[in-house]
Amino acid sequence: MIYIDGIVFSLQQHGGISVYFHELYSRLVAANAKAKLLIHEKSELNVTLSSLDNKQGLVQKKSRPLERYMRSDVDSDCVFHSSYYRIPSLTVPTVTTVHDFTYEKLVSGPRKWVHVWQKNESIKKSDVVICISNNTAKDLMQYCKVEESKIEIVYNGVSECYRPLSDYDLTTEQVLFVGSRTGHKNFKIAAQAVSQCSFLELTVIGGGGFTKREKAFLDEIMPGRYRHMGHLSNKQLNYMYNSSYCLLYPSSYEGFGIPIIEAMRAGCPVIAINASSIPEVAGEAALLVERPDIRLLADALKNLKIGRERERLVRAGLEQANKFSWQKCFEETYRIYERLQ
């Protein structure tokens, strides 16, 4: 029995970790594997979980106080895989997936201390620790001493919904910025880079609505040349990738960077930073600048109009994206489950 602790579905409405466990569990069900997915009351608010086609094996329990920090109740004959650093109530074979070390690198104070303590406890008590990139595995060895023999690299995938819409030319002069706008995502730098290219507009997807401060900043540097869109379905986001000048992804730190591969699979050129896991995931198929700098990013945006650079990036991106799939991620993860059973 594979027992997936779906605590993450009650911690966020949507997000990369929710997508990861949705993809794993839906494939377990499709493969007729013996599997359970534990969810809690607040999970019904999760957009990703609500799209699960087959709800076979779902086990719903009432949330306890501080549920996210409690041990997860499990059956004695299972392989346990928590979606967010929880420990099983019984001693059973345990898998933990480590996505990144954002808290360790970029957060301070009590939030960091609690997160790091829980993560380290989960890692130390696991039989296998899955890292979603080699860069994350390197960070793991730095921040949490663990036997290298316990580490497995299993890359994230990308939804098959993303594809070129080649029946007609959709390309516009909009630059996409996808996801969170917190500090290390370098949103202000991205906006300033776009503002220096008078032929371009900025479209922001997800990450919550603009704050008053963000809106005032954008009105000052690029009035009338920006818009915000909320959370989009894969189909809607695929259309946006297809109809955009490029994806601008100037994050300084990523455990993987799923939007990079989504954009590439849709035939959308990518401009990103040559840092953390990004060069590992993007390969030679993106325009990578050495640091999040306004001038460097603006130059990269302008370079997409030169000669056949855009065509080269689209072709290279489609080839690079073929290296990643959720089915491959599932198969490699399932072999780990089988080894522990």
mmCIF file of C-alpha atoms in Angstrom:
data_model
loop_
_atom_site.group_PDB
_atom_site.id
_atom_site.type_symbol
_atom_site.label_atom_id
_atom_site.label_comp_id
_atom_site.label_asym_id
_atom_site.label_seq_id
_atom_site.Cartn_x
_atom_site.Cartn_y
_atom_site.Cartn_z
ATOM 1 C CA MET A 1 0.000 0.000 0.000
ATOM 2 C CA ILE A 2 1.254 3.465 -0.943
ATOM 3 C CA TYR A 3 0.054 6.039 1.587
ATOM 4 C CA ILE A 4 0.238 9.651 0.407
ATOM 5 C CA ASP A 5 -0.160 12.202 3.187
ATOM 6 C CA GLY A 6 -1.863 15.092 1.379
ATOM 7 C CA ILE A 7 -1.331 17.755 4.039
ATOM 8 C CA VAL A 8 -0.149 20.230 1.392
ATOM 9 C CA PHE A 9 -3.647 20.345 -0.086
ATOM 10 C CA SER A 10 -4.901 22.035 3.090
ATOM 11 C CA LEU A 11 -1.945 24.452 3.231
ATOM 12 C CA GLN A 12 -2.306 26.091 -0.199
ATOM 13 C CA GLN A 13 -5.039 26.698 -2.767
ATOM 14 C CA HIS A 14 -2.699 25.840 -5.625
ATOM 15 C CA GLY A 15 1.032 25.601 -6.222
ATOM 16 C CA GLY A 16 3.861 23.473 -7.534
ATOM 17 C CA ILE A 17 3.871 20.969 -4.656
ATOM 18 C CA SER A 18 0.112 20.426 -5.018
ATOM 19 C CA VAL A 19 0.602 19.762 -8.731
ATOM 20 C CA TYR A 20 3.427 17.312 -7.991
ATOM 21 C CA PHE A 21 1.347 15.155 -5.622
ATOM 22 C CA HIS A 22 -1.783 15.453 -7.775
ATOM 23 C CA GLU A 23 0.189 14.054 -10.702
ATOM 24 C CA LEU A 24 1.708 11.230 -8.623
ATOM 25 C CA TYR A 25 -1.579 10.179 -7.052
ATOM 26 C CA SER A 26 -3.667 10.371 -10.227
ATOM 27 C CA ARG A 27 -1.150 8.054 -11.906
ATOM 28 C CA LEU A 28 -1.151 5.648 -8.970
ATOM 29 C CA VAL A 29 -4.922 5.383 -9.364
ATOM 30 C CA ALA A 30 -4.667 4.994 -13.156
ATOM 31 C CA ALA A 31 -2.110 2.194 -12.687
ATOM 32 C CA ASN A 32 -4.501 0.397 -10.295
ATOM 33 C CA ALA A 33 -1.852 0.556 -7.593
ATOM 34 C CA LYS A 34 -2.901 0.050 -3.998
ATOM 35 C CA ALA A 35 -2.852 3.614 -2.751
ATOM 36 C CA LYS A 36 -4.533 5.997 -0.331
ATOM 37 C CA LEU A 37 -4.497 9.779 -0.234
ATOM 38 C CA LEU A 38 -5.129 11.344 3.180
ATOM 39 C CA ILE A 39 -6.772 14.779 3.017
ATOM 40 C CA HIS A 40 -8.148 17.142 5.661
ATOM 41 C CA GLU A 41 -11.067 19.548 5.927
ATOM 42 C CA LYS A 42 -9.392 22.556 4.330
ATOM 43 C CA SER A 43 -8.278 20.482 1.339
ATOM 44 C CA GLU A 44 -11.573 21.207 -0.409
ATOM 45 C CA LEU A 45 -10.261 24.747 -1.036
ATOM 46 C CA ASN A 46 -7.349 23.433 -3.115
ATOM 47 C CA VAL A 47 -7.884 24.108 -6.814
ATOM 48 C CA THR A 48 -5.508 21.343 -7.933
ATOM 49 C CA LEU A 49 -7.047 18.628 -5.746
ATOM 50 C CA SER A 50 -10.568 19.515 -6.907
ATOM 51 C CA SER A 51 -9.532 18.625 -10.469
ATOM 52 C CA LEU A 52 -8.662 15.032 -9.508
ATOM 53 C CA ASP A 53 -10.710 12.930 -11.947
ATOM 54 C CA ASN A 54 -10.809 9.713 -9.921
ATOM 55 C CA LYS A 55 -11.282 10.124 -6.176
ATOM 56 C CA GLN A 56 -10.656 6.440 -5.487
ATOM 57 C CA GLY A 57 -8.712 5.849 -2.277
ATOM 58 C CA LEU A 58 -9.304 9.320 -0.800
ATOM 59 C CA VAL A 59 -9.411 9.242 3.009
ATOM 60 C CA GLN A 60 -10.734 12.409 4.650
ATOM 61 C CA LYS A 61 -10.081 13.146 8.305
ATOM 62 C CA LYS A 62 -10.918 15.991 10.641
ATOM 63 C CA SER A 63 -8.039 18.382 11.169
ATOM 64 C CA ARG A 64 -6.468 18.457 14.628
ATOM 65 C CA PRO A 65 -5.010 21.638 16.136
ATOM 66 C CA LEU A 66 -1.666 22.334 14.420
ATOM 67 C CA GLU A 67 -2.361 19.424 12.050
ATOM 68 C CA ARG A 68 0.527 20.264 9.731
ATOM 69 C CA TYR A 69 2.998 19.530 12.552
ATOM 70 C CA MET A 70 1.323 16.357 13.848
ATOM 71 C CA ARG A 71 2.353 12.816 12.954
ATOM 72 C CA SER A 72 0.243 11.350 10.167
ATOM 73 C CA ASP A 73 -1.865 8.291 11.008
ATOM 74 C CA VAL A 74 -0.943 5.397 8.729
ATOM 75 C CA ASP A 75 -1.561 1.699 8.194
ATOM 76 C CA SER A 76 1.166 -0.680 9.338
ATOM 77 C CA ASP A 77 1.682 -2.248 5.901
ATOM 78 C CA CYS A 78 2.354 0.850 3.796
ATOM 79 C CA VAL A 79 5.052 2.967 2.205
ATOM 80 C CA PHE A 80 4.526 6.499 3.516
ATOM 81 C CA HIS A 81 5.120 9.636 1.437
ATOM 82 C CA SER A 82 4.211 12.987 3.000
ATOM 83 C CA SER A 83 3.444 15.951 0.774
ATOM 84 C CA TYR A 84 4.975 18.381 3.259
ATOM 85 C CA TYR A 85 7.526 17.046 5.732
ATOM 86 C CA ARG A 86 5.344 15.072 8.110
ATOM 87 C CA ILE A 87 6.338 11.895 9.926
ATOM 88 C CA PRO A 88 4.182 8.725 10.075
ATOM 89 C CA SER A 89 2.615 7.603 13.346
ATOM 90 C CA LEU A 90 4.109 4.117 12.900
ATOM 91 C CA THR A 91 7.548 2.926 11.858
ATOM 92 C CA VAL A 92 7.034 2.200 8.158
ATOM 93 C CA PRO A 93 9.186 2.710 5.021
ATOM 94 C CA THR A 94 9.170 6.460 4.453
ATOM 95 C CA VAL A 95 9.856 8.718 1.465
ATOM 96 C CA THR A 96 10.327 12.489 1.624
ATOM 97 C CA THR A 97 10.485 14.783 -1.399
ATOM 98 C CA VAL A 98 12.594 17.915 -0.921
ATOM 99 C CA HIS A 99 11.613 20.672 -3.328
ATOM 100 C CA ASP A 100 13.934 23.516 -2.361
ATOM 101 C CA PHE A 101 15.684 25.342 0.477
ATOM 102 C CA THR A 102 13.958 28.705 0.178
ATOM 103 C CA TYR A 103 13.367 28.982 3.924
ATOM 104 C CA GLU A 104 16.978 28.172 4.741
ATOM 105 C CA LYS A 105 18.354 30.676 2.244
ATOM 106 C CA LEU A 106 15.840 33.510 2.277
ATOM 107 C CA VAL A 107 13.675 33.473 5.428
ATOM 108 C CA SER A 108 14.594 34.422 8.990
ATOM 109 C CA GLY A 109 13.048 34.242 12.449
ATOM 110 C CA PRO A 110 10.548 31.767 13.976
ATOM 111 C CA ARG A 111 9.001 30.771 10.626
ATOM 112 C CA LYS A 112 12.388 29.579 9.454
ATOM 113 C CA TRP A 113 13.257 27.812 12.712
ATOM 114 C CA VAL A 114 10.010 25.801 12.795
ATOM 115 C CA HIS A 115 10.172 24.903 9.108
ATOM 116 C CA VAL A 116 13.817 23.828 9.257
ATOM 117 C CA TRP A 117 13.225 21.720 12.378
ATOM 118 C CA GLN A 118 10.264 19.903 10.805
ATOM 119 C CA LYS A 119 12.014 19.388 7.467
ATOM 120 C CA ASN A 120 15.166 18.021 9.089
ATOM 121 C CA GLU A 121 13.181 15.618 11.285
ATOM 122 C CA SER A 122 11.339 14.320 8.217
ATOM 123 C CA ILE A 123 14.537 13.906 6.204
ATOM 124 C CA LYS A 124 16.407 12.115 8.992
ATOM 125 C CA LYS A 125 13.550 9.645 9.532
ATOM 126 C CA SER A 126 13.171 8.856 5.809
ATOM 127 C CA ASP A 127 14.495 5.796 4.026
ATOM 128 C CA VAL A 128 14.673 7.659 0.715
ATOM 129 C CA VAL A 129 14.939 11.397 0.117
ATOM 130 C CA ILE A 130 13.807 12.482 -3.358
ATOM 131 C CA CYS A 131 15.321 15.730 -4.661
ATOM 132 C CA ILE A 132 13.712 17.372 -7.694
ATOM 133 C CA SER A 133 17.057 18.540 -9.127
ATOM 134 C CA ASN A 134 20.769 18.020 -8.628
ATOM 135 C CA ASN A 135 20.974 21.572 -7.304
ATOM 136 C CA THR A 136 18.424 20.737 -4.597
ATOM 137 C CA ALA A 137 20.454 17.645 -3.697
ATOM 138 C CA LYS A 138 23.556 19.819 -3.370
ATOM 139 C CA ASP A 139 21.657 22.194 -1.076
ATOM 140 C CA LEU A 140 20.397 19.224 0.933
ATOM 141 C CA MET A 141 23.954 18.116 1.686
ATOM 142 C CA GLN A 142 24.761 21.653 2.805
ATOM 143 C CA TYR A 143 21.763 22.275 5.057
ATOM 144 C CA CYS A 144 20.892 18.808 6.363
ATOM 145 C CA LYS A 145 23.600 16.190 6.675
ATOM 146 C CA VAL A 146 22.225 12.965 5.269
ATOM 147 C CA GLU A 147 23.741 9.815 3.813
ATOM 148 C CA GLU A 148 24.175 10.336 0.069
ATOM 149 C CA SER A 149 22.989 6.758 -0.510
ATOM 150 C CA LYS A 150 19.493 7.837 0.634
ATOM 151 C CA ILE A 151 19.205 10.562 -2.046
ATOM 152 C CA GLU A 152 17.416 9.980 -5.359
ATOM 153 C CA ILE A 153 17.137 12.620 -8.101
ATOM 154 C CA VAL A 154 13.684 12.585 -9.710
ATOM 155 C CA TYR A 155 12.902 15.616 -11.861
ATOM 156 C CA ASN A 156 9.507 17.296 -11.918
ATOM 157 C CA GLY A 157 7.400 16.951 -15.031
ATOM 158 C CA VAL A 158 5.229 19.210 -17.131
ATOM 159 C CA SER A 159 1.585 18.831 -18.083
ATOM 160 C CA GLU A 160 0.808 17.546 -21.568
ATOM 161 C CA CYS A 161 -1.700 20.404 -21.818
ATOM 162 C CA TYR A 162 1.186 22.637 -22.846
ATOM 163 C CA ARG A 163 1.802 22.528 -26.583
ATOM 164 C CA PRO A 164 2.222 24.895 -29.538
ATOM 165 C CA LEU A 165 -1.027 26.120 -31.044
ATOM 166 C CA SER A 166 0.330 26.088 -34.567
ATOM 167 C CA ASP A 167 -2.889 26.559 -36.562
ATOM 168 C CA TYR A 168 -2.396 30.319 -36.555
ATOM 169 C CA ASP A 169 0.034 32.976 -35.366
ATOM 170 C CA LEU A 170 -0.897 34.100 -31.856
ATOM 171 C CA THR A 171 2.246 35.967 -30.899
ATOM 172 C CA THR A 172 1.735 39.372 -29.276
ATOM 173 C CA GLU A 173 4.086 41.861 -27.657
ATOM 174 C CA GLN A 174 3.251 40.777 -24.101
ATOM 175 C CA VAL A 175 5.936 39.506 -21.741
ATOM 176 C CA LEU A 176 4.727 36.980 -19.160
ATOM 177 C CA PHE A 177 5.711 36.964 -15.498
ATOM 178 C CA VAL A 178 4.269 33.835 -13.841
ATOM 179 C CA GLY A 179 3.858 33.100 -10.128
ATOM 180 C CA SER A 180 4.933 34.645 -6.850
ATOM 181 C CA ARG A 181 6.417 38.145 -6.712
ATOM 182 C CA THR A 182 8.302 37.726 -3.414
ATOM 183 C CA GLY A 183 11.825 39.127 -3.049
ATOM 184 C CA HIS A 184 13.959 36.476 -4.758
ATOM 185 C CA LYS A 185 11.583 36.383 -7.741
ATOM 186 C CA ASN A 186 12.881 39.878 -8.664
ATOM 187 C CA PHE A 187 9.565 41.186 -9.949
ATOM 188 C CA LYS A 188 10.499 44.886 -9.734
ATOM 189 C CA ILE A 189 13.656 44.267 -11.755
ATOM 190 C CA ALA A 190 11.633 42.364 -14.362
ATOM 191 C CA ALA A 191 9.086 45.191 -14.628
ATOM 192 C CA GLN A 192 11.816 47.801 -15.005
ATOM 193 C CA ALA A 193 13.470 45.729 -17.739
ATOM 194 C CA VAL A 194 10.183 45.511 -19.669
ATOM 195 C CA SER A 195 9.597 49.239 -19.159
ATOM 196 C CA GLN A 196 12.837 49.935 -21.064
ATOM 197 C CA CYS A 197 11.444 48.145 -24.130
ATOM 198 C CA SER A 198 8.743 50.488 -25.437
ATOM 199 C CA PHE A 199 7.372 47.853 -27.826
ATOM 200 C CA LEU A 200 6.532 45.433 -24.973
ATOM 201 C CA GLU A 201 3.804 45.093 -22.328
ATOM 202 C CA LEU A 202 3.832 43.097 -19.080
ATOM 203 C CA THR A 203 1.260 40.448 -18.168
ATOM 204 C CA VAL A 204 1.462 39.012 -14.651
ATOM 205 C CA ILE A 205 -0.207 35.676 -13.928
ATOM 206 C CA GLY A 206 -0.957 34.403 -10.424
ATOM 207 C CA GLY A 207 0.767 35.442 -7.231
ATOM 208 C CA GLY A 208 -2.276 37.356 -5.949
ATOM 209 C CA GLY A 209 -3.507 40.754 -7.059
ATOM 210 C CA PHE A 210 -1.259 43.798 -7.190
ATOM 211 C CA THR A 211 -0.754 45.655 -3.933
ATOM 212 C CA LYS A 212 -1.277 49.424 -3.870
ATOM 213 C CA ARG A 213 2.494 49.851 -3.754
ATOM 214 C CA GLU A 214 3.027 47.572 -6.763
ATOM 215 C CA LYS A 215 0.330 49.337 -8.752
ATOM 216 C CA ALA A 216 1.803 52.765 -7.966
ATOM 217 C CA PHE A 217 5.233 51.502 -9.011
ATOM 218 C CA LEU A 218 3.925 50.120 -12.304
ATOM 219 C CA ASP A 219 1.891 53.245 -13.018
ATOM 220 C CA GLU A 220 5.069 55.270 -12.606
ATOM 221 C CA ILE A 221 7.384 53.206 -14.841
ATOM 222 C CA MET A 222 4.999 51.789 -17.483
ATOM 223 C CA PRO A 223 1.507 53.363 -17.315
ATOM 224 C CA GLY A 224 -1.053 51.524 -19.402
ATOM 225 C CA ARG A 225 1.399 48.771 -20.350
ATOM 226 C CA TYR A 226 0.634 46.143 -17.720
ATOM 227 C CA ARG A 227 -2.152 43.890 -16.485
ATOM 228 C CA HIS A 228 -2.697 41.164 -13.914
ATOM 229 C CA MET A 229 -4.490 37.857 -14.408
ATOM 230 C CA GLY A 230 -5.439 35.470 -11.601
ATOM 231 C CA HIS A 231 -4.923 31.741 -11.387
ATOM 232 C CA LEU A 232 -5.381 30.127 -14.817
ATOM 233 C CA SER A 233 -6.107 26.557 -15.853
ATOM 234 C CA ASN A 234 -3.421 24.683 -17.780
ATOM 235 C CA LYS A 235 -5.393 25.254 -20.989
ATOM 236 C CA GLN A 236 -5.686 28.997 -20.362
ATOM 237 C CA LEU A 237 -2.022 29.300 -19.404
ATOM 238 C CA ASN A 238 -1.005 27.368 -22.517
ATOM 239 C CA TYR A 239 -2.829 29.963 -24.630
ATOM 240 C CA MET A 240 -0.994 32.745 -22.791
ATOM 241 C CA TYR A 241 2.397 31.120 -23.407
ATOM 242 C CA ASN A 242 1.518 30.686 -27.076
ATOM 243 C CA SER A 243 0.426 34.286 -27.460
ATOM 244 C CA SER A 244 3.391 35.891 -25.678
ATOM 245 C CA TYR A 245 6.664 37.409 -26.741
ATOM 246 C CA CYS A 246 8.438 35.406 -24.032
ATOM 247 C CA LEU A 247 8.381 34.210 -20.425
ATOM 248 C CA LEU A 248 10.546 36.441 -18.237
ATOM 249 C CA TYR A 249 11.597 34.370 -15.217
ATOM 250 C CA PRO A 250 14.263 36.303 -13.275
ATOM 251 C CA SER A 251 14.144 34.249 -10.057
ATOM 252 C CA SER A 252 17.434 34.049 -8.156
ATOM 253 C CA TYR A 253 16.580 30.694 -6.571
ATOM 254 C CA GLU A 254 14.439 27.741 -7.641
ATOM 255 C CA GLY A 255 14.297 24.095 -6.649
ATOM 256 C CA PHE A 256 13.202 23.337 -10.219
ATOM 257 C CA GLY A 257 11.226 26.096 -11.981
ATOM 258 C CA ILE A 258 8.183 24.431 -13.589
ATOM 259 C CA PRO A 259 7.052 27.543 -15.575
ATOM 260 C CA ILE A 260 10.315 27.372 -17.558
ATOM 261 C CA ILE A 261 9.447 23.931 -18.925
ATOM 262 C CA GLU A 262 5.753 24.804 -19.354
ATOM 263 C CA ALA A 263 6.709 27.757 -21.547
ATOM 264 C CA MET A 264 9.229 25.742 -23.555
ATOM 265 C CA ARG A 265 6.721 22.948 -24.170
ATOM 266 C CA ALA A 266 4.267 25.566 -25.460
ATOM 267 C CA GLY A 267 6.849 27.048 -27.826
ATOM 268 C CA CYS A 268 7.392 30.217 -25.800
ATOM 269 C CA PRO A 269 10.974 31.572 -25.518
ATOM 270 C CA VAL A 270 12.372 31.877 -21.989
ATOM 271 C CA ILE A 271 14.627 34.509 -20.419
ATOM 272 C CA ALA A 272 15.916 33.542 -16.974
ATOM 273 C CA ILE A 273 18.838 33.824 -14.548
ATOM 274 C CA ASN A 274 21.866 31.553 -14.642
ATOM 275 C CA ALA A 275 21.475 30.512 -10.996
ATOM 276 C CA SER A 276 20.460 27.590 -8.739
ATOM 277 C CA SER A 277 18.630 24.814 -10.645
ATOM 278 C CA ILE A 278 17.662 27.000 -13.606
ATOM 279 C CA PRO A 279 20.590 26.170 -15.949
ATOM 280 C CA GLU A 280 20.132 22.494 -15.076
ATOM 281 C CA VAL A 281 16.465 22.604 -16.130
ATOM 282 C CA ALA A 282 16.697 25.088 -19.009
ATOM 283 C CA GLY A 283 19.860 23.667 -20.563
ATOM 284 C CA GLU A 284 20.912 25.584 -23.691
ATOM 285 C CA ALA A 285 17.301 26.390 -24.561
ATOM 286 C CA ALA A 286 16.859 29.707 -22.721
ATOM 287 C CA LEU A 287 18.493 33.114 -22.747
ATOM 288 C CA LEU A 288 20.252 33.037 -19.364
ATOM 289 C CA VAL A 289 21.694 36.218 -17.907
ATOM 290 C CA GLU A 290 24.297 36.095 -15.161
ATOM 291 C CA ARG A 291 22.394 38.086 -12.541
ATOM 292 C CA PRO A 292 19.021 39.806 -12.056
ATOM 293 C CA ASP A 293 20.013 43.132 -13.578
ATOM 294 C CA ILE A 294 17.679 45.586 -15.340
ATOM 295 C CA ARG A 295 20.052 46.303 -18.228
ATOM 296 C CA LEU A 296 20.969 42.656 -18.803
ATOM 297 C CA LEU A 297 17.323 41.586 -18.857
ATOM 298 C CA ALA A 298 16.311 44.497 -21.116
ATOM 299 C CA ASP A 299 19.116 43.582 -23.533
ATOM 300 C CA ALA A 300 17.923 39.962 -23.539
ATOM 301 C CA LEU A 301 14.374 41.087 -24.317
ATOM 302 C CA LYS A 302 15.628 43.179 -27.241
ATOM 303 C CA ASN A 303 17.818 40.307 -28.502
ATOM 304 C CA LEU A 304 14.712 38.211 -29.153
ATOM 305 C CA LYS A 305 13.922 40.517 -32.070
ATOM 306 C CA ILE A 306 17.323 40.000 -33.698
ATOM 307 C CA GLY A 307 17.580 37.616 -36.648
ATOM 308 C CA ARG A 308 16.441 34.075 -35.937
ATOM 309 C CA GLU A 309 17.134 34.067 -32.198
ATOM 310 C CA ARG A 310 13.483 33.586 -31.316
ATOM 311 C CA GLU A 311 13.124 30.663 -33.735
ATOM 312 C CA ARG A 312 16.260 29.041 -32.310
ATOM 313 C CA LEU A 313 14.969 29.313 -28.757
ATOM 314 C CA VAL A 314 11.553 27.920 -29.666
ATOM 315 C CA ARG A 315 13.105 24.857 -31.359
ATOM 316 C CA ALA A 316 15.609 24.305 -28.564
ATOM 317 C CA GLY A 317 12.896 24.766 -25.941
ATOM 318 C CA LEU A 318 10.620 22.162 -27.479
ATOM 319 C CA GLU A 319 13.519 19.688 -27.519
ATOM 320 C CA GLN A 320 14.515 20.478 -23.919
ATOM 321 C CA ALA A 321 10.931 20.138 -22.649
ATOM 322 C CA ASN A 322 10.757 16.595 -24.035
ATOM 323 C CA LYS A 323 13.246 15.538 -21.347
ATOM 324 C CA PHE A 324 10.643 16.108 -18.619
ATOM 325 C CA SER A 325 7.247 14.498 -18.091
ATOM 326 C CA TRP A 326 5.007 13.681 -15.153
ATOM 327 C CA GLN A 327 4.776 10.092 -16.405
ATOM 328 C CA LYS A 328 8.560 9.725 -16.180
ATOM 329 C CA CYS A 329 8.507 11.348 -12.731
ATOM 330 C CA PHE A 330 5.803 8.900 -11.635
ATOM 331 C CA GLU A 331 7.578 5.828 -12.999
ATOM 332 C CA GLU A 332 10.854 6.704 -11.290
ATOM 333 C CA THR A 333 9.043 7.432 -8.021
ATOM 334 C CA TYR A 334 7.009 4.233 -8.226
ATOM 335 C CA ARG A 335 10.207 2.195 -8.583
ATOM 336 C CA ILE A 336 11.319 3.717 -5.285
ATOM 337 C CA TYR A 337 8.018 2.666 -3.662
ATOM 338 C CA GLU A 338 8.422 -0.880 -5.005
ATOM 339 C CA ARG A 339 11.960 -1.105 -3.652
ATOM 340 C CA LEU A 340 10.739 -0.208 -0.164
ATOM 341 C CA GLN A 341 7.725 -2.532 -0.065
#
